[in-house]
Every structure is written in structure tokens, then in C-alpha cells.
Tab-separated table of C-alpha atoms in Angstrom:
chain	number	residue	atom	x	y	z
A	1	MET	CA	104.208	103.780	67.458
A	2	ASN	CA	102.239	101.012	69.140
A	3	ILE	CA	102.769	99.408	72.546
A	4	ARG	CA	101.347	96.170	73.939
A	5	ILE	CA	101.040	95.820	77.724
A	6	VAL	CA	100.969	92.258	79.082
A	7	THR	CA	99.881	92.183	82.720
A	8	LEU	CA	100.799	89.421	85.162
A	9	GLY	CA	99.929	89.057	88.836
A	10	CYS	CA	97.360	90.765	91.025
A	11	ALA	CA	94.682	93.406	90.656
A	12	LYS	CA	97.098	96.115	91.790
A	13	ASN	CA	99.196	95.341	88.719
A	14	ARG	CA	96.049	95.635	86.605
A	15	VAL	CA	95.521	99.170	87.876
A	16	ASP	CA	99.173	100.030	87.214
A	17	SER	CA	98.814	98.756	83.636
A	18	GLU	CA	95.649	100.802	83.086
A	19	GLN	CA	97.497	103.884	84.307
A	20	LEU	CA	100.503	103.105	82.113
A	21	ALA	CA	98.194	102.709	79.118
A	22	ALA	CA	96.450	106.034	79.696
A	23	LEU	CA	99.686	107.951	80.230
A	24	LEU	CA	101.246	106.463	77.098
A	25	ALA	CA	98.121	107.110	75.012
A	26	ASP	CA	98.199	110.739	76.126
A	27	GLU	CA	101.753	110.889	74.726
A	28	GLY	CA	100.553	109.702	71.327
A	29	PHE	CA	101.304	105.975	71.539
A	30	GLU	CA	98.759	103.429	70.352
A	31	VAL	CA	98.259	101.038	73.281
A	32	TRP	CA	96.994	97.458	73.229
A	33	HIS	CA	96.217	95.338	76.282
A	34	GLY	CA	96.905	91.629	76.848
A	35	GLU	CA	98.543	88.783	75.019
A	36	PRO	CA	98.175	89.084	71.230
A	37	GLU	CA	95.625	87.079	69.277
A	38	PRO	CA	96.994	84.937	66.410
A	39	ASP	CA	96.004	87.502	63.763
A	40	ASP	CA	97.178	90.585	65.657
A	41	PRO	CA	100.099	92.515	64.166
A	42	PRO	CA	103.255	92.584	66.298
A	43	ALA	CA	103.663	95.515	68.651
A	44	GLN	CA	106.724	97.701	68.260
A	45	ILE	CA	107.183	97.847	72.043
A	46	VAL	CA	106.065	95.172	74.516
A	47	ILE	CA	105.770	96.009	78.212
A	48	VAL	CA	105.492	93.021	80.557
A	49	ASN	CA	104.093	94.201	83.874
A	50	THR	CA	105.572	91.559	86.158
A	51	CYS	CA	104.736	90.019	89.532
A	52	GLY	CA	107.398	89.076	92.060
A	53	PHE	CA	105.294	87.949	95.028
A	54	ILE	CA	106.257	84.254	95.073
A	55	ALA	CA	108.731	82.050	93.197
A	56	GLU	CA	106.078	80.754	90.784
A	57	ALA	CA	105.128	84.322	89.845
A	58	GLN	CA	108.768	85.236	89.282
A	59	LEU	CA	109.215	82.214	87.041
A	60	GLU	CA	106.127	83.134	85.017
A	61	ALA	CA	107.430	86.680	84.614
A	62	LEU	CA	110.860	85.520	83.440
A	63	GLN	CA	109.334	83.015	81.028
A	64	THR	CA	107.058	85.695	79.573
A	65	LEU	CA	109.981	88.070	79.133
A	66	GLU	CA	112.062	85.289	77.558
A	67	HIS	CA	109.223	84.552	75.132
A	68	TYR	CA	109.170	88.125	73.850
A	69	ALA	CA	112.958	88.309	73.923
A	70	ARG	CA	113.115	85.379	71.484
A	71	LEU	CA	110.707	87.226	69.175
A	72	LYS	CA	112.471	90.558	69.513
A	73	GLY	CA	113.703	91.915	66.202
A	74	THR	CA	111.806	89.345	64.109
A	75	ASP	CA	108.802	89.965	61.885
A	76	HIS	CA	106.600	88.559	64.669
A	77	GLY	CA	108.057	90.366	67.657
A	78	PRO	CA	108.744	93.754	69.183
A	79	GLN	CA	111.628	96.072	68.470
A	80	ARG	CA	111.929	96.960	72.166
A	81	LEU	CA	111.169	94.993	75.327
A	82	VAL	CA	110.295	96.603	78.674
A	83	ALA	CA	110.007	94.915	82.081
A	84	ALA	CA	107.745	96.769	84.523
A	85	GLY	CA	106.264	96.098	87.936
A	86	CYS	CA	107.297	94.229	91.050
A	87	LEU	CA	110.009	91.996	89.610
A	88	SER	CA	111.687	95.039	88.068
A	89	GLN	CA	111.497	96.933	91.338
A	90	GLY	CA	112.829	94.207	93.608
A	91	TYR	CA	114.826	91.898	91.367
A	92	ALA	CA	116.240	94.040	88.570
A	93	GLY	CA	119.527	92.155	88.628
A	94	LEU	CA	117.711	88.858	88.112
A	95	ILE	CA	115.982	90.214	85.006
A	96	GLN	CA	119.220	91.605	83.606
A	97	SER	CA	121.043	88.310	84.101
A	98	LYS	CA	118.254	86.047	82.819
A	99	VAL	CA	116.849	88.248	80.026
A	100	PRO	CA	119.573	90.653	78.899
A	101	GLN	CA	117.459	91.560	75.846
A	102	VAL	CA	115.272	93.753	78.075
A	103	ASP	CA	115.790	97.378	77.049
A	104	LEU	CA	114.155	99.162	79.964
A	105	LEU	CA	113.203	98.513	83.577
A	106	ILE	CA	110.217	100.352	85.066
A	107	GLY	CA	109.660	99.885	88.811
A	108	THR	CA	106.463	100.139	90.830
A	109	SER	CA	107.254	103.763	91.685
A	110	ASP	CA	108.036	104.654	88.071
A	111	VAL	CA	104.488	104.568	86.647
A	112	ALA	CA	103.957	108.332	86.484
A	113	ARG	CA	107.174	108.915	84.519
A	114	ALA	CA	106.914	105.871	82.257
A	115	PRO	CA	106.332	107.955	79.088
A	116	GLN	CA	109.507	109.928	79.790
A	117	LEU	CA	111.498	106.740	80.381
A	118	ILE	CA	110.221	105.144	77.173
A	119	ARG	CA	111.070	108.275	75.197
A	120	GLU	CA	114.581	108.149	76.655
A	121	MET	CA	114.835	104.477	75.676
A	122	LEU	CA	113.811	105.269	72.098
A	123	GLU	CA	116.385	108.049	72.005
A	124	GLY	CA	119.078	105.538	72.938
A	125	LYS	CA	119.636	106.632	76.511
A	126	ALA	CA	120.585	103.819	78.891
A	127	ARG	CA	118.310	102.777	81.731
A	128	PRO	CA	120.453	100.995	84.340
A	129	ALA	CA	118.701	99.181	87.172
A	130	ARG	CA	120.212	101.489	89.783
A	131	LEU	CA	118.128	104.370	88.409
A	132	ILE	CA	114.808	102.743	89.310
A	133	ALA	CA	112.865	105.166	91.534
A	134	ALA	CA	113.001	104.600	95.273
A	135	LEU	CA	110.016	102.783	96.747
A	136	GLY	CA	107.204	105.112	97.676
A	137	SER	CA	108.593	108.038	95.723
A	138	HIS	CA	105.463	108.339	93.579
A	139	SER	CA	103.008	110.698	95.243
A	140	LEU	CA	99.544	109.220	95.780
A	141	ASP	CA	98.211	112.778	95.908
A	142	GLU	CA	98.365	112.761	92.117
A	143	GLN	CA	95.358	111.348	90.267
A	144	LEU	CA	96.775	109.364	87.351
A	145	PRO	CA	94.452	108.660	84.426
A	146	ARG	CA	93.366	105.091	83.649
A	147	MET	CA	92.502	103.342	80.410
A	148	ILE	CA	89.943	100.657	81.129
A	149	ASP	CA	88.121	98.579	78.528
A	150	HIS	CA	85.361	100.717	77.064
A	151	ASN	CA	82.887	97.894	77.766
A	152	ALA	CA	84.117	97.296	81.330
A	153	ILE	CA	81.401	96.701	83.898
A	154	GLN	CA	83.851	95.956	86.729
A	155	ALA	CA	86.963	97.824	87.820
A	156	TYR	CA	89.421	97.792	90.688
A	157	LEU	CA	89.563	100.833	92.951
A	158	ARG	CA	92.863	101.157	94.792
A	159	LEU	CA	92.632	102.501	98.332
A	160	SER	CA	96.300	102.405	99.250
A	161	GLU	CA	99.766	101.390	98.164
A	162	GLY	CA	102.380	99.294	99.936
A	163	CYS	CA	102.203	97.495	103.274
A	164	SER	CA	103.749	97.965	106.714
A	165	ASN	CA	102.779	94.651	108.327
A	166	ARG	CA	106.092	92.961	107.478
A	167	CYS	CA	104.724	89.419	107.627
A	168	ALA	CA	107.642	86.996	107.806
A	169	TYR	CA	106.982	85.405	104.414
A	170	CYS	CA	106.040	88.481	102.382
A	171	VAL	CA	108.151	90.627	100.023
A	172	ILE	CA	105.445	93.207	99.280
A	173	PRO	CA	107.028	95.933	101.478
A	174	ASN	CA	110.262	95.372	99.529
A	175	LEU	CA	108.425	95.692	96.205
A	176	ARG	CA	105.843	98.404	96.886
A	177	GLY	CA	107.079	100.188	100.001
A	178	ALA	CA	105.405	101.064	103.276
A	179	PHE	CA	101.644	101.476	103.635
A	180	ARG	CA	100.344	104.717	102.126
A	181	SER	CA	96.661	105.660	101.875
A	182	ARG	CA	95.358	107.592	98.898
A	183	PRO	CA	93.489	110.802	99.702
A	184	ALA	CA	89.782	110.115	100.112
A	185	GLU	CA	88.809	112.872	97.678
A	186	LEU	CA	90.806	111.264	94.866
A	187	ILE	CA	89.275	107.850	95.527
A	188	GLU	CA	85.800	109.421	95.485
A	189	ASP	CA	86.518	111.215	92.215
A	190	GLU	CA	87.820	108.034	90.621
A	191	ALA	CA	84.802	106.032	91.810
A	192	HIS	CA	82.465	108.638	90.333
A	193	ALA	CA	84.343	108.683	87.009
A	194	LEU	CA	84.289	104.888	86.752
A	195	ALA	CA	80.565	104.787	87.500
A	196	GLN	CA	79.953	107.454	84.860
A	197	ALA	CA	81.908	105.299	82.391
A	198	GLY	CA	79.494	102.392	82.924
A	199	VAL	CA	81.245	100.400	85.643
A	200	VAL	CA	78.728	98.604	87.874
A	201	GLU	CA	81.087	96.883	90.332
A	202	LEU	CA	83.978	98.556	92.156
A	203	THR	CA	86.359	96.113	93.826
A	204	LEU	CA	88.213	97.878	96.640
A	205	ILE	CA	91.830	96.790	96.874
A	206	GLY	CA	94.963	97.505	98.867
A	207	GLN	CA	97.517	95.228	100.457
A	208	ASP	CA	95.846	95.960	103.823
A	209	SER	CA	92.533	97.508	102.813
A	210	ALA	CA	91.019	97.492	106.323
A	211	ALA	CA	93.852	99.751	107.503
A	212	TYR	CA	92.881	102.492	105.061
A	213	GLY	CA	93.398	105.946	106.581
A	214	MET	CA	95.720	104.925	109.410
A	215	ASP	CA	98.321	107.336	108.031
A	216	LEU	CA	96.031	110.197	107.016
A	217	GLU	CA	96.175	113.337	109.125
A	218	ALA	CA	92.509	114.036	108.435
A	219	GLY	CA	91.573	110.946	110.427
A	220	VAL	CA	89.489	109.428	107.633
A	221	ASP	CA	89.242	105.639	107.738
A	222	LEU	CA	87.418	102.985	105.724
A	223	ALA	CA	84.257	103.385	107.799
A	224	ASP	CA	84.170	107.044	106.715
A	225	LEU	CA	85.132	106.319	103.115
A	226	LEU	CA	82.487	103.682	102.360
A	227	PRO	CA	79.430	105.971	102.531
A	228	ARG	CA	81.292	108.575	100.508
A	229	LEU	CA	81.964	105.987	97.801
A	230	ALA	CA	78.329	104.877	97.886
A	231	ARG	CA	77.287	108.471	97.203
A	232	ALA	CA	79.966	108.979	94.541
A	233	ALA	CA	78.965	105.816	92.652
A	234	PRO	CA	75.270	105.261	93.421
A	235	GLY	CA	73.987	101.848	92.423
A	236	CYS	CA	77.466	100.338	92.123
A	237	TRP	CA	78.468	97.203	93.964
A	238	LEU	CA	81.300	97.878	96.428
A	239	ARG	CA	83.317	94.732	97.160
A	240	LEU	CA	86.083	94.636	99.806
A	241	MET	CA	89.184	92.545	99.130
A	242	TYR	CA	92.440	91.982	101.056
A	243	ALA	CA	91.151	92.919	104.525
A	244	HIS	CA	93.977	91.985	106.898
A	245	PRO	CA	92.199	90.299	109.846
A	246	ALA	CA	94.191	92.115	112.548
A	247	SER	CA	93.455	95.501	110.972
A	248	LEU	CA	89.780	94.619	110.572
A	249	LEU	CA	89.560	93.432	114.186
A	250	GLU	CA	91.127	96.678	115.447
A	251	ARG	CA	88.500	98.720	113.562
A	252	ALA	CA	85.547	96.340	113.819
A	253	GLN	CA	83.320	98.508	116.023
A	254	ARG	CA	82.986	101.251	113.402
A	255	LEU	CA	83.835	99.344	110.255
A	256	LEU	CA	81.424	96.403	110.469
A	257	PRO	CA	78.250	98.576	110.475
A	258	ALA	CA	79.626	100.599	107.546
A	259	LEU	CA	80.339	97.418	105.576
A	260	ALA	CA	76.864	96.077	106.329
A	261	GLU	CA	75.221	99.266	105.077
A	262	HIS	CA	77.320	100.237	102.080
A	263	ALA	CA	79.237	97.213	100.715
A	264	LEU	CA	78.354	93.807	99.357
A	265	SER	CA	77.859	90.978	101.839
A	266	TYR	CA	81.272	89.655	100.849
A	267	ILE	CA	84.658	90.024	102.506
A	268	ASP	CA	88.049	88.650	101.525
A	269	LEU	CA	89.840	87.952	104.823
A	270	PRO	CA	93.276	86.387	104.209
A	271	LEU	CA	93.939	84.539	107.480
A	272	GLN	CA	96.878	82.399	106.195
A	273	HIS	CA	96.725	79.754	108.943
A	274	GLY	CA	94.791	78.423	111.922
A	275	SER	CA	97.585	77.405	114.293
A	276	ASP	CA	98.628	79.979	116.883
A	277	GLU	CA	102.283	78.969	116.718
A	278	ILE	CA	102.433	79.298	112.939
A	279	LEU	CA	100.476	82.567	112.992
A	280	ALA	CA	102.948	83.976	115.515
A	281	ALA	CA	105.916	82.815	113.422
A	282	MET	CA	104.318	84.440	110.368
A	283	GLY	CA	103.893	87.721	112.263
A	284	ARG	CA	100.159	87.915	111.575
A	285	ARG	CA	99.213	89.928	114.718
A	286	ILE	CA	96.167	87.721	115.407
A	287	ASN	CA	95.551	84.234	116.800
A	288	ALA	CA	93.013	81.537	115.964
A	289	GLU	CA	90.592	82.383	118.780
A	290	GLN	CA	90.583	86.063	117.815
A	291	SER	CA	90.010	85.080	114.189
A	292	LEU	CA	87.006	82.903	115.070
A	293	ASP	CA	85.615	85.712	117.214
A	294	LEU	CA	86.023	88.148	114.322
A	295	ILE	CA	84.279	85.723	111.938
A	296	GLN	CA	81.372	85.401	114.378
A	297	ARG	CA	81.083	89.185	114.659
A	298	LEU	CA	81.210	89.582	110.880
A	299	ARG	CA	78.419	87.072	110.317
A	300	ALA	CA	76.306	88.659	113.034
A	301	ALA	CA	76.794	92.152	111.604
A	302	ILE	CA	76.447	91.358	107.890
A	303	PRO	CA	73.438	89.208	106.942
A	304	GLY	CA	74.121	86.638	104.228
A	305	LEU	CA	77.877	87.228	104.381
A	306	THR	CA	80.107	85.348	101.950
A	307	LEU	CA	83.505	84.915	103.581
A	308	ARG	CA	86.596	84.181	101.495
A	309	THR	CA	90.032	83.406	102.907
A	310	THR	CA	93.451	82.139	101.845
A	311	MET	CA	95.824	79.786	103.616
A	312	ILE	CA	99.558	79.127	103.282
A	313	ILE	CA	100.693	75.519	103.604
A	314	GLY	CA	104.238	74.438	104.440
A	315	PHE	CA	105.484	77.480	106.325
A	316	PRO	CA	108.851	76.527	107.915
A	317	GLY	CA	108.273	74.523	111.068
A	318	GLU	CA	104.714	73.464	110.192
A	319	THR	CA	104.246	70.054	111.831
A	320	ASP	CA	101.457	67.509	111.576
A	321	ARG	CA	100.000	69.011	114.766
A	322	HIS	CA	100.005	72.516	113.301
A	323	PHE	CA	98.284	71.228	110.184
A	324	GLU	CA	95.637	69.387	112.219
A	325	GLU	CA	95.003	72.622	114.104
A	326	LEU	CA	94.481	74.340	110.758
A	327	LEU	CA	91.990	71.684	109.630
A	328	THR	CA	90.050	72.033	112.893
A	329	PHE	CA	90.051	75.811	112.484
A	330	VAL	CA	88.666	75.570	108.939
A	331	GLN	CA	85.932	73.182	110.076
A	332	GLN	CA	84.941	75.602	112.824
A	333	ALA	CA	85.058	78.708	110.630
A	334	ARG	CA	83.094	77.196	107.703
A	335	PHE	CA	84.491	79.548	105.088
A	336	ASP	CA	82.338	79.938	102.004
A	337	LEU	CA	85.409	80.195	99.783
A	338	LEU	CA	88.968	79.137	100.537
A	339	GLY	CA	92.088	79.351	98.424
A	340	ALA	CA	95.396	77.835	99.441
A	341	PHE	CA	98.952	77.891	98.167
A	342	SER	CA	102.270	76.485	99.228
A	343	TYR	CA	104.805	78.570	101.116
A	344	SER	CA	107.383	80.119	98.815
A	345	PRO	CA	110.783	80.999	100.345
A	346	MET	CA	111.613	84.531	99.221
A	347	SER	CA	114.974	86.197	99.737
A	348	GLY	CA	114.738	89.365	101.772
A	349	THR	CA	112.046	88.013	104.109
A	350	ARG	CA	112.460	86.947	107.733
A	351	ALA	CA	111.223	83.439	106.982
A	352	PHE	CA	113.768	82.769	104.244
A	353	ASP	CA	116.416	81.342	106.561
A	354	LEU	CA	114.078	79.631	109.017
A	355	PRO	CA	114.732	75.937	109.670
A	356	GLY	CA	112.109	73.238	109.301
A	357	ARG	CA	111.359	73.358	105.583
A	358	VAL	CA	108.420	71.067	104.761
A	359	PRO	CA	109.027	68.608	101.873
A	360	ASP	CA	107.165	69.489	98.685
A	361	GLU	CA	105.398	66.131	98.535
A	362	LEU	CA	103.986	66.649	102.035
A	363	VAL	CA	102.944	70.212	101.207
A	364	GLN	CA	101.012	69.028	98.159
A	365	ALA	CA	99.304	66.290	100.162
A	366	ARG	CA	98.325	68.803	102.840
A	367	LEU	CA	97.025	71.232	100.225
A	368	ALA	CA	94.748	68.569	98.751
A	369	GLU	CA	93.461	67.545	102.180
A	370	LEU	CA	92.845	71.142	103.241
A	371	LEU	CA	90.857	71.944	100.096
A	372	ALA	CA	88.754	68.814	100.547
A	373	VAL	CA	87.998	69.689	104.190
A	374	ALA	CA	87.169	73.289	103.241
A	375	GLU	CA	84.816	72.160	100.470
A	376	GLU	CA	83.048	69.761	102.833
A	377	ALA	CA	82.669	72.493	105.461
A	378	ALA	CA	81.218	74.932	102.911
A	379	GLU	CA	78.827	72.513	101.206
A	380	PRO	CA	75.859	72.764	103.645
A	381	ALA	CA	75.652	76.533	103.139
A	382	ARG	CA	75.809	76.099	99.359
A	383	ILE	CA	73.047	73.502	99.417
A	384	GLU	CA	70.934	75.831	101.554
A	385	ARG	CA	71.266	78.589	98.918
A	386	VAL	CA	69.730	76.400	96.192
A	387	GLY	CA	66.250	77.682	95.471
A	388	SER	CA	66.980	81.168	96.794
A	389	GLN	CA	66.855	84.430	94.860
A	390	VAL	CA	70.187	86.178	94.297
A	391	GLU	CA	71.203	89.338	92.482
A	392	VAL	CA	73.457	88.637	89.490
A	393	LEU	CA	75.580	91.030	87.453
A	394	ILE	CA	75.340	89.935	83.821
A	395	GLU	CA	78.698	89.734	82.035
A	396	GLY	CA	77.532	88.469	78.629
A	397	PRO	CA	76.771	85.303	76.651
A	398	SER	CA	78.194	82.083	78.074
A	399	GLY	CA	78.430	79.979	74.920
A	400	LEU	CA	76.446	77.210	76.655
A	401	GLU	CA	73.221	76.067	75.013
A	402	ASP	CA	71.305	75.309	78.216
A	403	TYR	CA	72.599	78.299	80.188
A	404	PRO	CA	73.270	81.032	77.608
A	405	LEU	CA	74.053	83.837	80.083
A	406	ILE	CA	77.070	84.238	82.347
A	407	GLY	CA	77.403	86.559	85.285
A	408	ARG	CA	78.430	86.753	88.916
A	409	SER	CA	76.424	86.987	92.096
A	410	GLN	CA	77.453	89.074	95.068
A	411	SER	CA	79.124	85.896	96.396
A	412	GLN	CA	81.548	85.728	93.471
A	413	ALA	CA	84.461	88.144	93.171
A	414	PRO	CA	85.914	88.735	89.702
A	415	GLU	CA	88.736	86.453	88.591
A	416	VAL	CA	89.166	84.584	91.912
A	417	ASP	CA	85.775	82.921	92.436
A	418	GLY	CA	83.363	81.040	90.206
A	419	VAL	CA	80.612	82.416	87.981
A	420	THR	CA	76.845	82.001	87.647
A	421	TYR	CA	75.347	80.472	84.503
A	422	LEU	CA	71.743	81.448	83.802
A	423	ARG	CA	68.845	80.292	81.679
A	424	GLY	CA	66.905	83.145	80.135
A	425	ALA	CA	66.726	85.701	77.350
A	426	ALA	CA	69.779	87.682	76.296
A	427	LEU	CA	70.639	90.676	78.463
A	428	GLU	CA	73.165	93.459	78.086
A	429	PRO	CA	76.420	93.200	80.057
A	430	GLY	CA	76.176	95.282	83.216
A	431	THR	CA	72.520	94.460	83.843
A	432	LEU	CA	71.627	93.549	87.419
A	433	VAL	CA	68.924	90.880	87.658
A	434	LEU	CA	67.332	88.628	90.249
A	435	ALA	CA	67.855	84.938	89.541
A	436	LYS	CA	66.774	81.718	91.212
A	437	LEU	CA	69.629	79.342	92.004
A	438	GLU	CA	69.032	75.812	90.722
A	439	GLY	CA	72.285	74.144	91.686
A	440	PHE	CA	76.064	74.296	91.666
A	441	SER	CA	79.079	72.456	90.319
A	442	GLY	CA	82.565	73.084	91.618
A	443	SER	CA	82.888	76.826	92.193
A	444	ASP	CA	80.114	77.735	89.718
A	445	ASP	CA	76.388	78.265	90.255
A	446	PHE	CA	73.494	77.614	87.871
A	447	GLY	CA	70.151	79.370	87.859
A	448	CYS	CA	67.307	80.898	85.901
A	449	LEU	CA	65.734	84.314	85.524
């Protein structure tokens, strides 16, 4: 019997899907990843691994489930439909009311027993929402197998699960539980196995990756883990994502030197705003002055640092003054990369009932202005990079006549940043080369070997 897994949402969901695929393959299922191509045969079971982080993600998940529900039982669709992931864990009732054709719900803590649950489904046993495993019930001391693409040159390496920050706008603790670090030995083993399989870039993820180890009795933290990973996967790029600024600031004295020595000169630092009043209302545990001080320390400690951040626009109570403070903050910080999205009111969060909702039209106008200011602030540094030599990880042919190769430099994280197009002879995916930057357009760079 064959199963197709369609993954929505973040990199943590990608890892969950790779674990689901490996566990199901070990049970004898044939597993396919991703949306089907036009000529692909229909899968007998479709698993949609859903995201529930914001309203737009929930809508996408429901629409994807509804799409497969309409095909269910036809010559072009599955016989069974499974909803997995965050939306299943936190909003099972919503799925059941909107897409009653779903046969099985698998929560974020159900990954390890997914084969058993699917067998029970095929045997006709019911799977009511109330039987979804409690958050955090899956032991991170267990090393689950993963099925990554056999040609993969990049993979995500999960450091932890869940989050305990309880930011006012965020449902992640409701969907994935409290913060829990994985044992360092298991992360090392997984890094080594991925490197042996041909992976060249390991992207370190966790909802609060800088807080890694805060709950481990052994006292191991990220500063200790980084050199161990460098030894376990020699020659691999180590890229840090999702470093909560307050957690990074608390550990900066030990962590910054370790990052400078063992990781790429790239950090994803989701700051979310630049106004002290909004940051306090969000529960971010850091203010604008502390953030600017941290940015200064990061740039001093890590030569050539590429700094990415995200901002939330339209948090309840955000006034014109708060937004102007954000613009000033972004101009001072000069982020290399900045993503922004509108605040999404989520039930179960402290911010859901806050007064002072910002009209959608104003939010969209502020988003556009913020992105323009951020781009202008980043442009001098991008211009300065033109003509420099950068290391690029080749991903394959680009399909462009003038720049036939596509890859990413250390300044470009997979899936969220741009890419680098190169002139030169064909090279195998996974090759690391030095390239001269010739220019840029939008988020992409252009260069030659």
C-alpha cells in the first residue's frame, strides 16, 4: 500500500514528515513525498502534515485537506485521508467540522506511533480527536529514523521541541508543548549520519534554538554542542535558525565565540518589533536598546555576519508612534535580511482578546513601508559585497542560459532567502566553490566561478 505525505508549514514539520516516512516505510508502506505530479498515480492514503501557527496557515491546511477530500474515493484520489501535525493537535474539532472526510488525526506527539494508528485505521478502528496524545508525551530520548531525499545536500537538524516563552501572540506551546531539549548524543549521531549520507549543510532548528540545554541535567548548552557537531559532521555548514534574542543575550558570553568558530556567519534572530511598549505587550523579554546592543556584539564577534530577522505588524495597540519607532529601529540595526508578516489573532493566546486591533488596510500599508525601509537600509552592505569572493553550495542547474548554475552562499538560508546564480561549467550538487559576486536583483545574487 502506498502513502503520500504532503507537508505544509515550517522546517520542524519537514522533520516530522521525514520521520513519518521512515517509520511507515519500515512497516512496509511505499511512501511518496510532496504534491503529486500530473502523471503520478493516486496514492491510496494521503497524509497532510498541517501547520496551525497563524490563520493563513490554518486556512491553507483546511483547503489542502478539502482538496483531497473531494478526490477521496475517486479514480484520482486516495481511499483514506489523514490529517497530521499542528492543526490536528490544537484544532482537531475544527478539522472534524470542516473536513469530516478525514479518517484519522495524528498530533505532533503521535509521530512515533503513526504506523500503529494507520494500521488501526485500516482495520476500521475509530480514531476520535480526544485520543490524540498529550503534548510532550513523545520522548525525545528516542532517535526516530528519517527518510530524506537520497540526493539531499541540505537537511534540518532539530535541537529541541516545543517552547516555554509564552509570547502573547503565539500558539506554539499549545501545539508542541513546553520546551524540551534533545539529548546531545542523539543530535551528534544524527548529524554524523546525515553527513555520511551526503548532506553538506545542517540547518539547526528549534522554536528557541539559543536556549538549547536549559532543561538538561548534564548542563550542556548550545556553546558546548556546536563543537561536538562540527566534529560529528566535519566539513558541513552549520546554520543557526530561530535564535530567540532574549535567550541569545542571556548566553552571549559563551555562545558568541562558539558560533564564530563553528557555525556559518549567519544568524536568524526573530526580534518581532522595535518598540519597547509593543515588545513588552508581546512578552518578548527584551527591549529595543538591548536588541541593538546584542546586534552590535554579534557583528563584533562574528566577522562578515549576515543577520536575518522577522517583524510582526499590527499587533493590538500598535500606533503610528510605535510603528515609527520600529522603522527607526530597523534603520539603526541595518538587517541584511528582514521578513515581515501581519499579526494573526489566534484563540488560546493572551493577545487574542486585546483591544486596539489595527485595520487590515493600515497593516498592509505599514508592511509595504517597513519592507521598503529595510531594503534601503540593507542595500549599502549588498553593494559593498559586489566584487567579493564568497563560498557557494551548488544545488544544480538553474535553467538560465547566462547563469546555468544555482546555489546558495553562506548568506542565504534554504527556502527563506534568495539564491545565487552562477556562470561557469556544470558542477555536481553539493559541491562547495568560491565565486565572485557580480551583482544582485531582489533577494538573489549573481556571480561567476
